[in-house]
Coordinates of C-alpha atoms and ligand atoms in Angstrom, one line a residue:
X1 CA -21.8 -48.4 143.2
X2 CA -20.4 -49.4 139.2
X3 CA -20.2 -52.4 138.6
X4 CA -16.1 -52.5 138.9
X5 CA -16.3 -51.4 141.8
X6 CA -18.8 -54.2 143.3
X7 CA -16.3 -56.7 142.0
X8 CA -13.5 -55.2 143.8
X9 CA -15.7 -54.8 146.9
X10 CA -16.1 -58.6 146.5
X11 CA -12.5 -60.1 146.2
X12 CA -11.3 -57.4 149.1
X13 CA -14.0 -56.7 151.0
X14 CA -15.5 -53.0 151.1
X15 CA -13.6 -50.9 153.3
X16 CA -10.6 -52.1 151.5
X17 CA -12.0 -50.5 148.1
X18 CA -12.4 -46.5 148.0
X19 CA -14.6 -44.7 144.8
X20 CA -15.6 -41.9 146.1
X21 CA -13.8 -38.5 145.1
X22 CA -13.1 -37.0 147.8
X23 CA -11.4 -40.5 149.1
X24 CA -9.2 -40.7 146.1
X25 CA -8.4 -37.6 145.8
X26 CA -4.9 -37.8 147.8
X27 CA -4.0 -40.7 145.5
X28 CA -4.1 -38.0 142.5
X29 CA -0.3 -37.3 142.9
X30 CA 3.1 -38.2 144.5
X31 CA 6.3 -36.3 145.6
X32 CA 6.3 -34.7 142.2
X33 CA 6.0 -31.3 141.7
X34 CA 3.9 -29.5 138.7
X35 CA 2.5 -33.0 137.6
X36 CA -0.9 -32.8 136.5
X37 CA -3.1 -34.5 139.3
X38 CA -5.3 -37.4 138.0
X39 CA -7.6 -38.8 140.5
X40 CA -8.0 -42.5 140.1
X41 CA -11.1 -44.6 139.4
X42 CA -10.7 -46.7 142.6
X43 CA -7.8 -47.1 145.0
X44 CA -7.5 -50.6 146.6
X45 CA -5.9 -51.7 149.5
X46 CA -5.2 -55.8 149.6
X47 CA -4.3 -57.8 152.4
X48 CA -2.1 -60.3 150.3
X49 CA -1.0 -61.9 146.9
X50 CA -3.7 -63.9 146.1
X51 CA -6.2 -60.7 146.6
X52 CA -3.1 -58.6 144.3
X53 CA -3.5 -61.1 141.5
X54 CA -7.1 -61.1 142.0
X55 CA -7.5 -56.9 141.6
X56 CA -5.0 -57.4 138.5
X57 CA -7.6 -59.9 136.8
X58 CA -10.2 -57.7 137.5
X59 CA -8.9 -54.5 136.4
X60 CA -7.7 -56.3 133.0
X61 CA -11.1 -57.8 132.6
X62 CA -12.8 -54.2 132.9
X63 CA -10.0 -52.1 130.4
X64 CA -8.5 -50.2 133.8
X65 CA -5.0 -49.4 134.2
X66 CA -3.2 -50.8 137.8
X67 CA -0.7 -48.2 139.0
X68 CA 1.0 -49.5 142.2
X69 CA 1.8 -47.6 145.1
X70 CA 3.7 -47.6 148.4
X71 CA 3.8 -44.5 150.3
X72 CA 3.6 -42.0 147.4
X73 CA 6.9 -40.3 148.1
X74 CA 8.1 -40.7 144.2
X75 CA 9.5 -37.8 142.7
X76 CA 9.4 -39.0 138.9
X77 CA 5.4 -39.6 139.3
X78 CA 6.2 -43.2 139.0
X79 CA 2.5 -43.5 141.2
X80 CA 0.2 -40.7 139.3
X81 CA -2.8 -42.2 138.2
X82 CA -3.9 -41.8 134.4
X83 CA -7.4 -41.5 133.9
X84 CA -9.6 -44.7 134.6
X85 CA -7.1 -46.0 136.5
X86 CA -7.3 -48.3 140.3
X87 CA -4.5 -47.1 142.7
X88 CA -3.2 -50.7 143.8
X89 CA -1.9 -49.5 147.3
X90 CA 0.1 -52.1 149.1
X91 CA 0.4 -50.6 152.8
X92 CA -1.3 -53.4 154.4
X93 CA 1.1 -55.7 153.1
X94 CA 3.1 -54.3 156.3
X95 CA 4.9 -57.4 158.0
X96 CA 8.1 -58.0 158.9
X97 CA 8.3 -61.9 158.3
X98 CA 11.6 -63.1 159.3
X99 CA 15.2 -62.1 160.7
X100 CA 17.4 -64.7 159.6
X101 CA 20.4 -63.9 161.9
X102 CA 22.1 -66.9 160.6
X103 CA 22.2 -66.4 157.2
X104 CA 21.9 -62.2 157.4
X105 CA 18.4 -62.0 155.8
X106 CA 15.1 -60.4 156.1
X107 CA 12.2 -61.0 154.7
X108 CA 9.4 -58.4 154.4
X109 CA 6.4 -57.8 153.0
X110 CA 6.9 -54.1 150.3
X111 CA 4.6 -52.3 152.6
X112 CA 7.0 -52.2 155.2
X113 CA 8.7 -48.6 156.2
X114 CA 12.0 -48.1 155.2
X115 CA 13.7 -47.2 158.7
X116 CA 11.4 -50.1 160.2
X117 CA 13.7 -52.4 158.1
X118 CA 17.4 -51.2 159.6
X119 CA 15.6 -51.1 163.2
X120 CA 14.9 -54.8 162.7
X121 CA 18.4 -55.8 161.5
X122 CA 19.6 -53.6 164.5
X123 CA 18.3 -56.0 166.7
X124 CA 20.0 -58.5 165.3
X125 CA 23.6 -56.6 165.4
X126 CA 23.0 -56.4 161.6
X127 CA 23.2 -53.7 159.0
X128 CA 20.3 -52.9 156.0
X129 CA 22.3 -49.8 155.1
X130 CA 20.4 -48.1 151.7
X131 CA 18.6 -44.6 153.5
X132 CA 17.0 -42.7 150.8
X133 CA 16.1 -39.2 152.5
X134 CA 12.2 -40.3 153.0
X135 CA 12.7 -43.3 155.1
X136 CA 10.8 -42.5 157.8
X137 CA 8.0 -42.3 155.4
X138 CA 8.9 -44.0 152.1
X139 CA 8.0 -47.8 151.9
X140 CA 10.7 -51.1 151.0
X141 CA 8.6 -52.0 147.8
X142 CA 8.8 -48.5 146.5
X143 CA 12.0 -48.6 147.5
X144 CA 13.0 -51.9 145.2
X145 CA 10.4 -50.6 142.5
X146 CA 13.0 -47.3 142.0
X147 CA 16.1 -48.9 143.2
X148 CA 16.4 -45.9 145.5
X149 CA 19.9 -44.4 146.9
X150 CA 20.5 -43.0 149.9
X151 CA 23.9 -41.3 151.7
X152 CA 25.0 -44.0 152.4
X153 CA 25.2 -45.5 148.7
X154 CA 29.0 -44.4 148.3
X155 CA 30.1 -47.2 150.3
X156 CA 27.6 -49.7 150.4
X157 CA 25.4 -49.4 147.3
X158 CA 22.1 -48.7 146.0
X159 CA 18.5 -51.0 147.0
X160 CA 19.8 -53.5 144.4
X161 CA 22.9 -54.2 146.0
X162 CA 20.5 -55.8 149.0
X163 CA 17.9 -58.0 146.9
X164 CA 18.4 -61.7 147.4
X165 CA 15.1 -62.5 146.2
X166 CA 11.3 -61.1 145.7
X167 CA 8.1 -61.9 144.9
X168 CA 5.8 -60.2 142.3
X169 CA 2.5 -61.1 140.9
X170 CA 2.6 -60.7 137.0
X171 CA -0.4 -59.3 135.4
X172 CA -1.9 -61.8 134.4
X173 CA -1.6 -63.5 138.2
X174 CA 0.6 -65.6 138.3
X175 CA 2.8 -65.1 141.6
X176 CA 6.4 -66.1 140.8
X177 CA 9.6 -66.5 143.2
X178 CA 12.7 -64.7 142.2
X179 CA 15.8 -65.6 144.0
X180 CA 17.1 -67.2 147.4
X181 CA 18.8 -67.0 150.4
X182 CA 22.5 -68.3 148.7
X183 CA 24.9 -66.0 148.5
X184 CA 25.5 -67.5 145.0
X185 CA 22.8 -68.4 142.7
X186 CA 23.2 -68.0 138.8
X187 CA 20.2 -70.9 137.9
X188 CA 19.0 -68.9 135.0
X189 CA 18.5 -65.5 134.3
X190 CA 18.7 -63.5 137.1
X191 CA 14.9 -62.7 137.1
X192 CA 14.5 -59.8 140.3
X193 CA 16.8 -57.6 139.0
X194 CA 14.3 -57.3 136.1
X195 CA 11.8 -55.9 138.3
X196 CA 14.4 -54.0 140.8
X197 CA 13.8 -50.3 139.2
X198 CA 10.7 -51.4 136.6
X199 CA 9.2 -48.3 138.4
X200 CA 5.2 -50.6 139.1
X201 CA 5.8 -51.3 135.3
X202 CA 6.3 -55.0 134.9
X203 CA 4.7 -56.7 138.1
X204 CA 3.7 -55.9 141.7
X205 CA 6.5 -56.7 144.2
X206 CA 4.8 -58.9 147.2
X207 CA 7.6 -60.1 149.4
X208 CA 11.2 -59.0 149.8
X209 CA 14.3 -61.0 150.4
X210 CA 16.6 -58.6 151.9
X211 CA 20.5 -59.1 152.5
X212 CA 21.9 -57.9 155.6
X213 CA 25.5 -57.0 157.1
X214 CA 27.4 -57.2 160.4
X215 CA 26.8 -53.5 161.9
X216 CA 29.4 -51.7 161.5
X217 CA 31.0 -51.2 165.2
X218 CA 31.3 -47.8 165.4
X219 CA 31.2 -44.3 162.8
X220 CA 32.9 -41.0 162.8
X221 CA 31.0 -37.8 161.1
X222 CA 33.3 -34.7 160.3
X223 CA 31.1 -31.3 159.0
X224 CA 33.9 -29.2 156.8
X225 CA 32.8 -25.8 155.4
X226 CA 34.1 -24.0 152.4
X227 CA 34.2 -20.1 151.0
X228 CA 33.2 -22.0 147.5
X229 CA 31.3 -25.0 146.2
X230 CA 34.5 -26.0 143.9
X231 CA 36.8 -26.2 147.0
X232 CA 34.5 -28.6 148.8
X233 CA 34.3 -30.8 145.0
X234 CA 38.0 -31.0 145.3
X235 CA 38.2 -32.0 148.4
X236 CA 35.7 -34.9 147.9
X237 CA 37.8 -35.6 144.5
X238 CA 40.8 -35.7 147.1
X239 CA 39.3 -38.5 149.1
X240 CA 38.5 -40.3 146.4
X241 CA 42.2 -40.1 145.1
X242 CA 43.4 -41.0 148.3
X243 CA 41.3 -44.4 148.4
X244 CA 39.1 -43.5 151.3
X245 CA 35.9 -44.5 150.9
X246 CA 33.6 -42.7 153.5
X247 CA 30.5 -44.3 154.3
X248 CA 28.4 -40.9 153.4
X249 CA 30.0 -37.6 151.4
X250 CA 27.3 -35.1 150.7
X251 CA 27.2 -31.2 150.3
X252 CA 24.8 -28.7 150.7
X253 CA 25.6 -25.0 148.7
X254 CA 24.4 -22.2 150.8
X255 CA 21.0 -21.5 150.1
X256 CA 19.9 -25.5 151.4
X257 CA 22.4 -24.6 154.3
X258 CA 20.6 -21.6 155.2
X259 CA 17.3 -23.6 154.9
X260 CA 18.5 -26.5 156.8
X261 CA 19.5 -25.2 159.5
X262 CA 16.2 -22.8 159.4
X263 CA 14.4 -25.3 159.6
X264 CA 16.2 -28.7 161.8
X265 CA 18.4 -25.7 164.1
X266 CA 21.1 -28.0 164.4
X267 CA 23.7 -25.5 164.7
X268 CA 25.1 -25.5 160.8
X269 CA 27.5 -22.7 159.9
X270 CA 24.9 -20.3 157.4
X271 CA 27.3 -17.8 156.2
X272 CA 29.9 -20.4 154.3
X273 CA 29.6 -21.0 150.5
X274 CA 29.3 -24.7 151.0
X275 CA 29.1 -28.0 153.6
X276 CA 31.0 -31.4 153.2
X277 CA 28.7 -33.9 155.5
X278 CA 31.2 -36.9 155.5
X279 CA 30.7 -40.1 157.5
X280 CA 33.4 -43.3 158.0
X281 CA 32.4 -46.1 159.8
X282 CA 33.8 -49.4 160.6
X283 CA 36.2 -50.9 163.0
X284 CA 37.2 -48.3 165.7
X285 CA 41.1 -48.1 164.7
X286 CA 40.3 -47.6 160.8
X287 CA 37.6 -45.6 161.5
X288 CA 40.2 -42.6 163.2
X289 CA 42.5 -43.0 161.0
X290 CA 40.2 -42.5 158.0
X291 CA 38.7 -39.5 159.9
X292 CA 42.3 -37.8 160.8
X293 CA 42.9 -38.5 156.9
X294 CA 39.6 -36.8 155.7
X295 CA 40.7 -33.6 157.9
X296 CA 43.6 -33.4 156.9
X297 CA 42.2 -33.5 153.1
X298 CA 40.0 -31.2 154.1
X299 CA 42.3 -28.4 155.4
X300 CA 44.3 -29.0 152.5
X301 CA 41.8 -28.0 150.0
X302 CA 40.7 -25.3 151.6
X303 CA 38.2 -26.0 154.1
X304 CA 37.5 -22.9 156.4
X305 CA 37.0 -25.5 159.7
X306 CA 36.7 -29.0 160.2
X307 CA 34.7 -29.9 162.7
X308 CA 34.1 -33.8 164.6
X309 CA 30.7 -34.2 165.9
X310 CA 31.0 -35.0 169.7
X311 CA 28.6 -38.0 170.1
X312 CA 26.4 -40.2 167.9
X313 CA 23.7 -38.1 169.2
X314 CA 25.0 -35.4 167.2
X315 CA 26.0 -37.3 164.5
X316 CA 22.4 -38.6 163.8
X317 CA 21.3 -35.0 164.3
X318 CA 23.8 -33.7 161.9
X319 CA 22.5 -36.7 159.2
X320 CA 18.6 -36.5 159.8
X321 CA 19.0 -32.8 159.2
X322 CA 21.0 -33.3 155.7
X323 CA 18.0 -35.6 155.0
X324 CA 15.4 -32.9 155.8
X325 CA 17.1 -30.7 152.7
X326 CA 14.2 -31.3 150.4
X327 CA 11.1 -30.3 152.7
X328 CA 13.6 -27.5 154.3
X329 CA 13.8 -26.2 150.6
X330 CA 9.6 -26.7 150.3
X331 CA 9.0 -24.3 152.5
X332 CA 10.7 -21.4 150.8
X333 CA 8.2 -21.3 147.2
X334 CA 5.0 -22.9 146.4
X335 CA 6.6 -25.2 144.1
X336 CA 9.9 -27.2 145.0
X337 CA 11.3 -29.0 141.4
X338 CA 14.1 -31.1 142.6
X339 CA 16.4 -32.5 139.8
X340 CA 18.5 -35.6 139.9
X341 CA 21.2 -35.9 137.8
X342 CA 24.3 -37.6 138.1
X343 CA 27.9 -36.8 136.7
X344 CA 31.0 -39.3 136.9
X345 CA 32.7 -37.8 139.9
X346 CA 35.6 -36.2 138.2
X347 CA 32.7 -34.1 136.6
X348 CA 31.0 -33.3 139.5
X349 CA 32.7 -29.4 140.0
X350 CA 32.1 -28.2 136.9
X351 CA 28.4 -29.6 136.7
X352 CA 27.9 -27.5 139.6
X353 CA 29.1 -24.5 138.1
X354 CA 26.9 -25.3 135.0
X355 CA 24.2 -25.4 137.0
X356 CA 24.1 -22.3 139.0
X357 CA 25.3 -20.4 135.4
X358 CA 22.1 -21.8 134.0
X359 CA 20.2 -20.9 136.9
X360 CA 21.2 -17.2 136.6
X361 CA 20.9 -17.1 132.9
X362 CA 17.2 -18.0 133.3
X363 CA 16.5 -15.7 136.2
X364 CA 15.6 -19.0 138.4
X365 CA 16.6 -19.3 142.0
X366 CA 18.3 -22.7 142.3
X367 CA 20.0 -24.5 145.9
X368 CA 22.0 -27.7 145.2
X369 CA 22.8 -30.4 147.2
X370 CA 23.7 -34.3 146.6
X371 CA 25.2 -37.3 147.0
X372 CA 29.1 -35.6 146.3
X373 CA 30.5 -38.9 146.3
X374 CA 28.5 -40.6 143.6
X375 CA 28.6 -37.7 141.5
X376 CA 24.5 -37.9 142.3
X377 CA 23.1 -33.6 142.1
X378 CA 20.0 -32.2 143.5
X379 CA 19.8 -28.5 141.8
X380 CA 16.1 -27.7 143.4
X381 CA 14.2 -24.8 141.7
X382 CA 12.3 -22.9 143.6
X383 CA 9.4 -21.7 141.8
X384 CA 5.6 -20.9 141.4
X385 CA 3.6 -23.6 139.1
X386 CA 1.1 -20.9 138.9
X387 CA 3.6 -18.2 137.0
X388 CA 3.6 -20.0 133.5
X389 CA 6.5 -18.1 132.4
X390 CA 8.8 -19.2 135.1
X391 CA 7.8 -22.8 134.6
X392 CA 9.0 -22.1 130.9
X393 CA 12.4 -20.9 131.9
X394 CA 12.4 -24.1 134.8
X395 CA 11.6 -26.6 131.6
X396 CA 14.1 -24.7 129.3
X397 CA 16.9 -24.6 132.1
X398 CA 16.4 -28.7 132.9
X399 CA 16.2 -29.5 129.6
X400 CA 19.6 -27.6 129.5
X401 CA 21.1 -29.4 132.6
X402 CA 20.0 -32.8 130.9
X403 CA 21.8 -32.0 128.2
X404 CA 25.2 -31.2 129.6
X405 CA 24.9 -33.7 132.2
X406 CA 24.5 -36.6 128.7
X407 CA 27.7 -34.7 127.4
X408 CA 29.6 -35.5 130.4
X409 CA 28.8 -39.1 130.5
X410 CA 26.2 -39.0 133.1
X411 CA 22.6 -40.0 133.7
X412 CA 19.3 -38.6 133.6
X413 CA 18.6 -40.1 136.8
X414 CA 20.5 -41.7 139.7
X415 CA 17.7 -42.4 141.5
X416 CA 14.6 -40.5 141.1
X417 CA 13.6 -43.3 138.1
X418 CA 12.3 -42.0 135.3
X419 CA 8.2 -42.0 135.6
X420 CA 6.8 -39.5 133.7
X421 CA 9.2 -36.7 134.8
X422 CA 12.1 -37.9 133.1
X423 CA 9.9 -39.8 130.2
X424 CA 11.1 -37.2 127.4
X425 CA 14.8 -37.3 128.6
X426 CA 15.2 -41.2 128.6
X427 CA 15.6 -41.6 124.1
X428 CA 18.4 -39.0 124.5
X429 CA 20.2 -41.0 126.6
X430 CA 19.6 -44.9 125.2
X431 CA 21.0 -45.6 122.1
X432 CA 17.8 -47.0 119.7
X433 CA 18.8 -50.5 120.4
X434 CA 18.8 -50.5 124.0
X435 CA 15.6 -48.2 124.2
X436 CA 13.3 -51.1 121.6
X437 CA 14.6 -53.6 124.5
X438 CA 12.9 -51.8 127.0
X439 CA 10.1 -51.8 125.0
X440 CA 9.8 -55.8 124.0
X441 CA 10.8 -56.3 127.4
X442 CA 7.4 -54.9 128.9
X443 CA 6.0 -56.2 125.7
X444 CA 6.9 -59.7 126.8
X445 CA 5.7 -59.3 130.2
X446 CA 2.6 -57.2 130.1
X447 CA 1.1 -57.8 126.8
X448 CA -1.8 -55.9 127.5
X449 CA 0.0 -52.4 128.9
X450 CA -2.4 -53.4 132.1
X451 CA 0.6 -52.3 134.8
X452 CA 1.6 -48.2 135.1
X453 CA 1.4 -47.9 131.0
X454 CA 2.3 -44.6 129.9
X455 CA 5.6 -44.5 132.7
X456 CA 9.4 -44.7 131.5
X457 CA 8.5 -44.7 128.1
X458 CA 5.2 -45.0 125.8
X459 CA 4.6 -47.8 123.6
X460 CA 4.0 -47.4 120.1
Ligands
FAD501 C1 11.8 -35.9 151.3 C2 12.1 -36.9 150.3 C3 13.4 -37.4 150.2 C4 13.8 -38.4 149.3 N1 15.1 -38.9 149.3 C5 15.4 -39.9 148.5 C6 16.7 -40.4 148.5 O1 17.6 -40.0 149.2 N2 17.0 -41.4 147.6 C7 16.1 -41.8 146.7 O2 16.4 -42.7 145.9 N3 14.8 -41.4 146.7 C8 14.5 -40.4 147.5 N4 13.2 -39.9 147.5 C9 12.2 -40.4 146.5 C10 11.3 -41.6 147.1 O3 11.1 -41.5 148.5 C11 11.8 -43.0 146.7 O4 11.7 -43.1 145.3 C12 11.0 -44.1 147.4 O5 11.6 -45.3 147.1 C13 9.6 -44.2 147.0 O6 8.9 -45.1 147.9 P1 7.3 -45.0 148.0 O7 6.9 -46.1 149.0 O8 6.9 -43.7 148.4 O9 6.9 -45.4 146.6 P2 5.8 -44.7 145.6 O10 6.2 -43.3 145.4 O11 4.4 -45.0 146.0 O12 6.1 -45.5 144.2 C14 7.3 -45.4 143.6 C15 7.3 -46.3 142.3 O13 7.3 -47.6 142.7 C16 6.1 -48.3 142.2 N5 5.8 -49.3 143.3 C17 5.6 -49.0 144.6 N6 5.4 -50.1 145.3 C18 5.5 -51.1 144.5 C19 5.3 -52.5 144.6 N7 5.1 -53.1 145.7 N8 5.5 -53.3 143.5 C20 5.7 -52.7 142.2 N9 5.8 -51.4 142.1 C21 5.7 -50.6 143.2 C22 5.1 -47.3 141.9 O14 4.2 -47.7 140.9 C23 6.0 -46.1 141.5 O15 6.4 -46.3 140.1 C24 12.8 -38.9 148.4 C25 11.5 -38.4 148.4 C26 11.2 -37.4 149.4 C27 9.7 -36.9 149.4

C-alpha cells in the first residue's frame, strides 16, 4: 500500500479507502457520455465532516486533486476524475436529521437520495418539490452542487429556490455554517448560494438546510398530442399568455414518444408528432378550473386529443415515464449525448426547428424533449463514440446549437452545469468581466486548485 493511501486508511479506517483498479474503476466516469474515463488514485468514503476536512488536508499535503461525488448521475462530468486524483464520495453521509414541521425545514446530510427527501416532507403534509429526472438515484448534495431542475421547476423553482442553509468544508478544513432557519436573513453576503451550483469546485457540501411547503392538496395531469412540434410550443406559449402557471409543462417529439412508451408501456399515443405532459396542482376548485383552461388552450391550438388521467395512479405513471426519457433513449445507440440548452420561452419553437434542421443537415438522428415551460431543451443524439466521424458531425452540430441558442438570449446550460462538457462553451457566453470573477472567486477560496480543478473553467 503507498504511502497516501496508508494515511487515508488511517483517518477513515480501511474499508472506507479503495486503491485497487478494479475497485475504482466505476468511479472513472459519470452520466456523461463520450468523456474520456480517468480512474482515480483512491476513492474515499467518510463517515462525517471532521473525516471530509481531514481527506482534504491529506490530499493537499500529497499534491492530489479531491473531486467530490454523490451518486455519479452528472451529465457535464462535474465527477470524472483527472489523473492522480481521490474520488471524495459522500454516500455515507446518508441521514435524514431533522423534520422541522414547525418551521417547514429539513435538514439532511448531501448523501441523502433525492426522492427520500419529498417522502420525508410527505410525512409531514409538506412539499420539497425540485424532481430532477434521476431522483430515485441522484443524491441532495449533487443535487445543490448543480443546482438541478426538475418538471416541476416551472412553478416552483430550481434546488436553489429550497436552500436555507448548508454546510461545507473549505479546503483547507475549516467547516463553515451558511445560512438559517429565518425566512429572512441578509447578515452579510449571502454565502450558500456561492456554493449552490460551484459544481465540487469551491468546498464539499456536508449538511443541508432544506425549505419545505404545505403539500399541495390535490393535482390534475392532462396528456395533449399534436400533428407537429410547433403546435404543442404554441400552445405552451398560450398558457403562459393566459397566466396559468402549471405545476409541470414538458414535451416529448416523437422519436422519445415512441421510446417511452417502448420502454415504461404506459399507453402513450406513438404515431403523433409531439406530447404536452402538463400538470396543475393546488387547491381542488383552482386546480379544475386551470385544467378546463389548459384543454381548452389546447384544442385551440391544435391539439389532436386532450386527454385527463383518471387517478393519481396514472398520473404518477404518466410523470415517472416522462422521467424515464433519457435511459428510454439509451437504449436505442451505444452512445446517448443529451444536450441542455435553454431558450427564453418565446424562443422555444423556433429552437426546436433549429435543432432538428441541424440534426438533418449533419446526417445525426436526434429526439428532443424538455422542460417546455422554462424554455429548458433536451435534443439527445443518438450515436456511436466508436464512429469518429459521427462524433465530428455530433461536436460540429452542438457547437452549432450553442451558438444559436447564445443568439437568442439563452444559456449553455439550464441545468446540466457546466463540468467539462460545457467547459469550451462557457467564454462565449460570459462577457470577460464576469468570466475573471469566476476565476478570482475560486482563486479566493481554493488557492491551491486542490477541489475538482480543471471543471467550469481552467485557470491560467
Ligand atoms: C436519467 C437522468 C435524468 C436526469 N434528470 C435531470 C433533471 O431532470 N434535472 C437535472 O437538473 N439534472 C438531471 N440529471 C443530472 C443529474 O442527475 C443531476 O445533476 C444530479 O444533481 C447529480 O447528482 P449526483 O448525486 O449524481 O451528483 P454527481 O454526479 O456525483 O456530482 C455532480 C456534481 O456535484 C459535485 N458534488 C456532488 N456532491 C457534492 C457535495 N456533497 N459537495 C460538493 N460537491 C458535490 C460533483 O463534484 C459534481 O461536480 C439527470 C441524470 C440522469 C442520469
Amino acid at each position: 500500500m503507498s504511502d497516501f493511501a496508508a494515511v487515508l486508511s488511517e483517518a477513515l479506517g480501511a474499508p472506507h479507502v479503495l486503491t485497487a483498479p478494479e475497485d475504482v474503476l466505476p468511479y472513472a466516469f459519470d452520466g456523461t457520455a463520450a468523456l474520456k474515463r480517468q480512474a482515480p488514485a483512491a476513492v474515499v468514503f467518510p463517515g462525517d465532516a471532521a473525516q471530509v476536512a481531514a481527506v482534504l488536508r491529506i490530499a493537499r499535503a500529497h499534491g492530489a486533486p479531491v473531486v467530490p461525488r454523490g451518486s455519479g448521475t452528472g451529465l457535464s462530468g462535474g465527477s470524472v476524475p483527472m489523473p492522480g486524483a481521490v474520488v471524495l464520495c459522500l454516500q455515507r453521509l446518508n441521514r435524514l436529521l431533522e423534520v422541522d414541521a414547525r418551521n417547514h425545514t429539513l435538514l439532511a446530510e448531501p448523501g441523502v437520495i433525492t426522492q427520500q427527501i419529498d417522502e420525508a416532507a410527505a410525512a409531514h403534509g409538506l412539499f420539497y418539490p425540485p424532481d430532477p429526472g434521476s431522483l430515485k438515484i441522484s443524491t441532495i448534495g449533487g443535487n445543490v452542487a448543480h443546482n438541478s431542475g426538475g418538471l416541476r421547476g416551472l412553478k416552483y423553482g430550481v434546488t436553489r429556490d429550497y436552500i436555507m442553509g448548508l454546510e461545507v468544508v473549505l479546503p483547507d478544513g475549516a467547516i463553515a455554517w451558511l445560512g438559517s432557519k429565518c425566512v429572512k436573513d441578509v447578515a452579510g453576503y449571502s454565502l450558500r448560494d456561492l456554493f449552490i451550483g460551484s459544481e465540487g469546485t469551491l468546498g464539499v457540501i456536508t449538511k443541508i438546510l432544506l425549505k419545505l411547503i404545505p403539500r399541495p392538496a390535490t393535482r390534475a395531469t392532462l396528456l395533449a398530442t399534436y400533428p407537429s412540434l410547433e403546435l404543442a410550443a404554441a400552445t405552451v406559449s398560450a398558457i403562459i399568455a393566459a397566466r396559468i402557471i402549471p405545476c409541470t409543462l414538458e414535451f416529448l417529439d416523437q422519436t422519445t414518444l415512441r421510446c417511452v412508451e417502448d420502454y415504461a408501456q404506459v399507453g402513450l399515443p406513438t404515431n403523433v408528432g409531439a406530447l404536452l405532459l402538463i400538470e396543475t396542482d393546488g387547491h381542488p376548485v383552482v386546480v379544475e378550473e386551470e385544467a378546463a383552461r389548459i384543454a381548452d388552450l389546447a384544442r385551440s391550438h391544435g391539439a389532436l386529443e386532450v386527454r385527463r388521467a383518471a387517478d393519481p395512479a396514472e398520473a404518477s405513471r404518466l410523470a415517472a415515464a416522462r422521467r424515464n426519457a433519457f435511459s428510454a433513449l439509451a437504449r436505442l445507440r451505444p452512445t446517448t449525448i443529451l444536450e441542455d440548452v435553454t431558450v427564453p420561452r418565446s424562443e422555444l419553437a423556433a429552437m426546436v426547428r433549429f435543432v432538428e434542421d441541424t440534426a438533418r443537415r449533419h446526417q445525426l438522428q436526434v429526439a428532443t424533449f424538455g422542460h417546455a415551460g422554462d424554455g429548458n431543451l433536451h435534443p439527445t443524439f443518438l450515436t456511436d463514440e466508436r464512429d469518429p466521424a459521427a462524433m465530428v458531425r455530433v461536436e460540429t452540430a452542438l457547437a452549432e446549437i450553442v451558438a444559436e441558442t447564445l443568439r437568442r438570449g439563452g444559456t449553455i446550460t439550464g441545468e446540466h452545469g457546466v463540468g467539462l462538457a460545457k467547459k469550451s462553451f462557457l467564454p462565449l457566453q460570459r462577457d470577460p468581466a464576469s468570466f475573471a470573477l469566476l476565476k478570482t472567486i475560486k482563486r479566493a477560496l481554493d488557492p491551491s486548485n486542490l477541489l475538482n480543478p480543471g471543471k467550469i473553467f481552467d485557470l491560467d
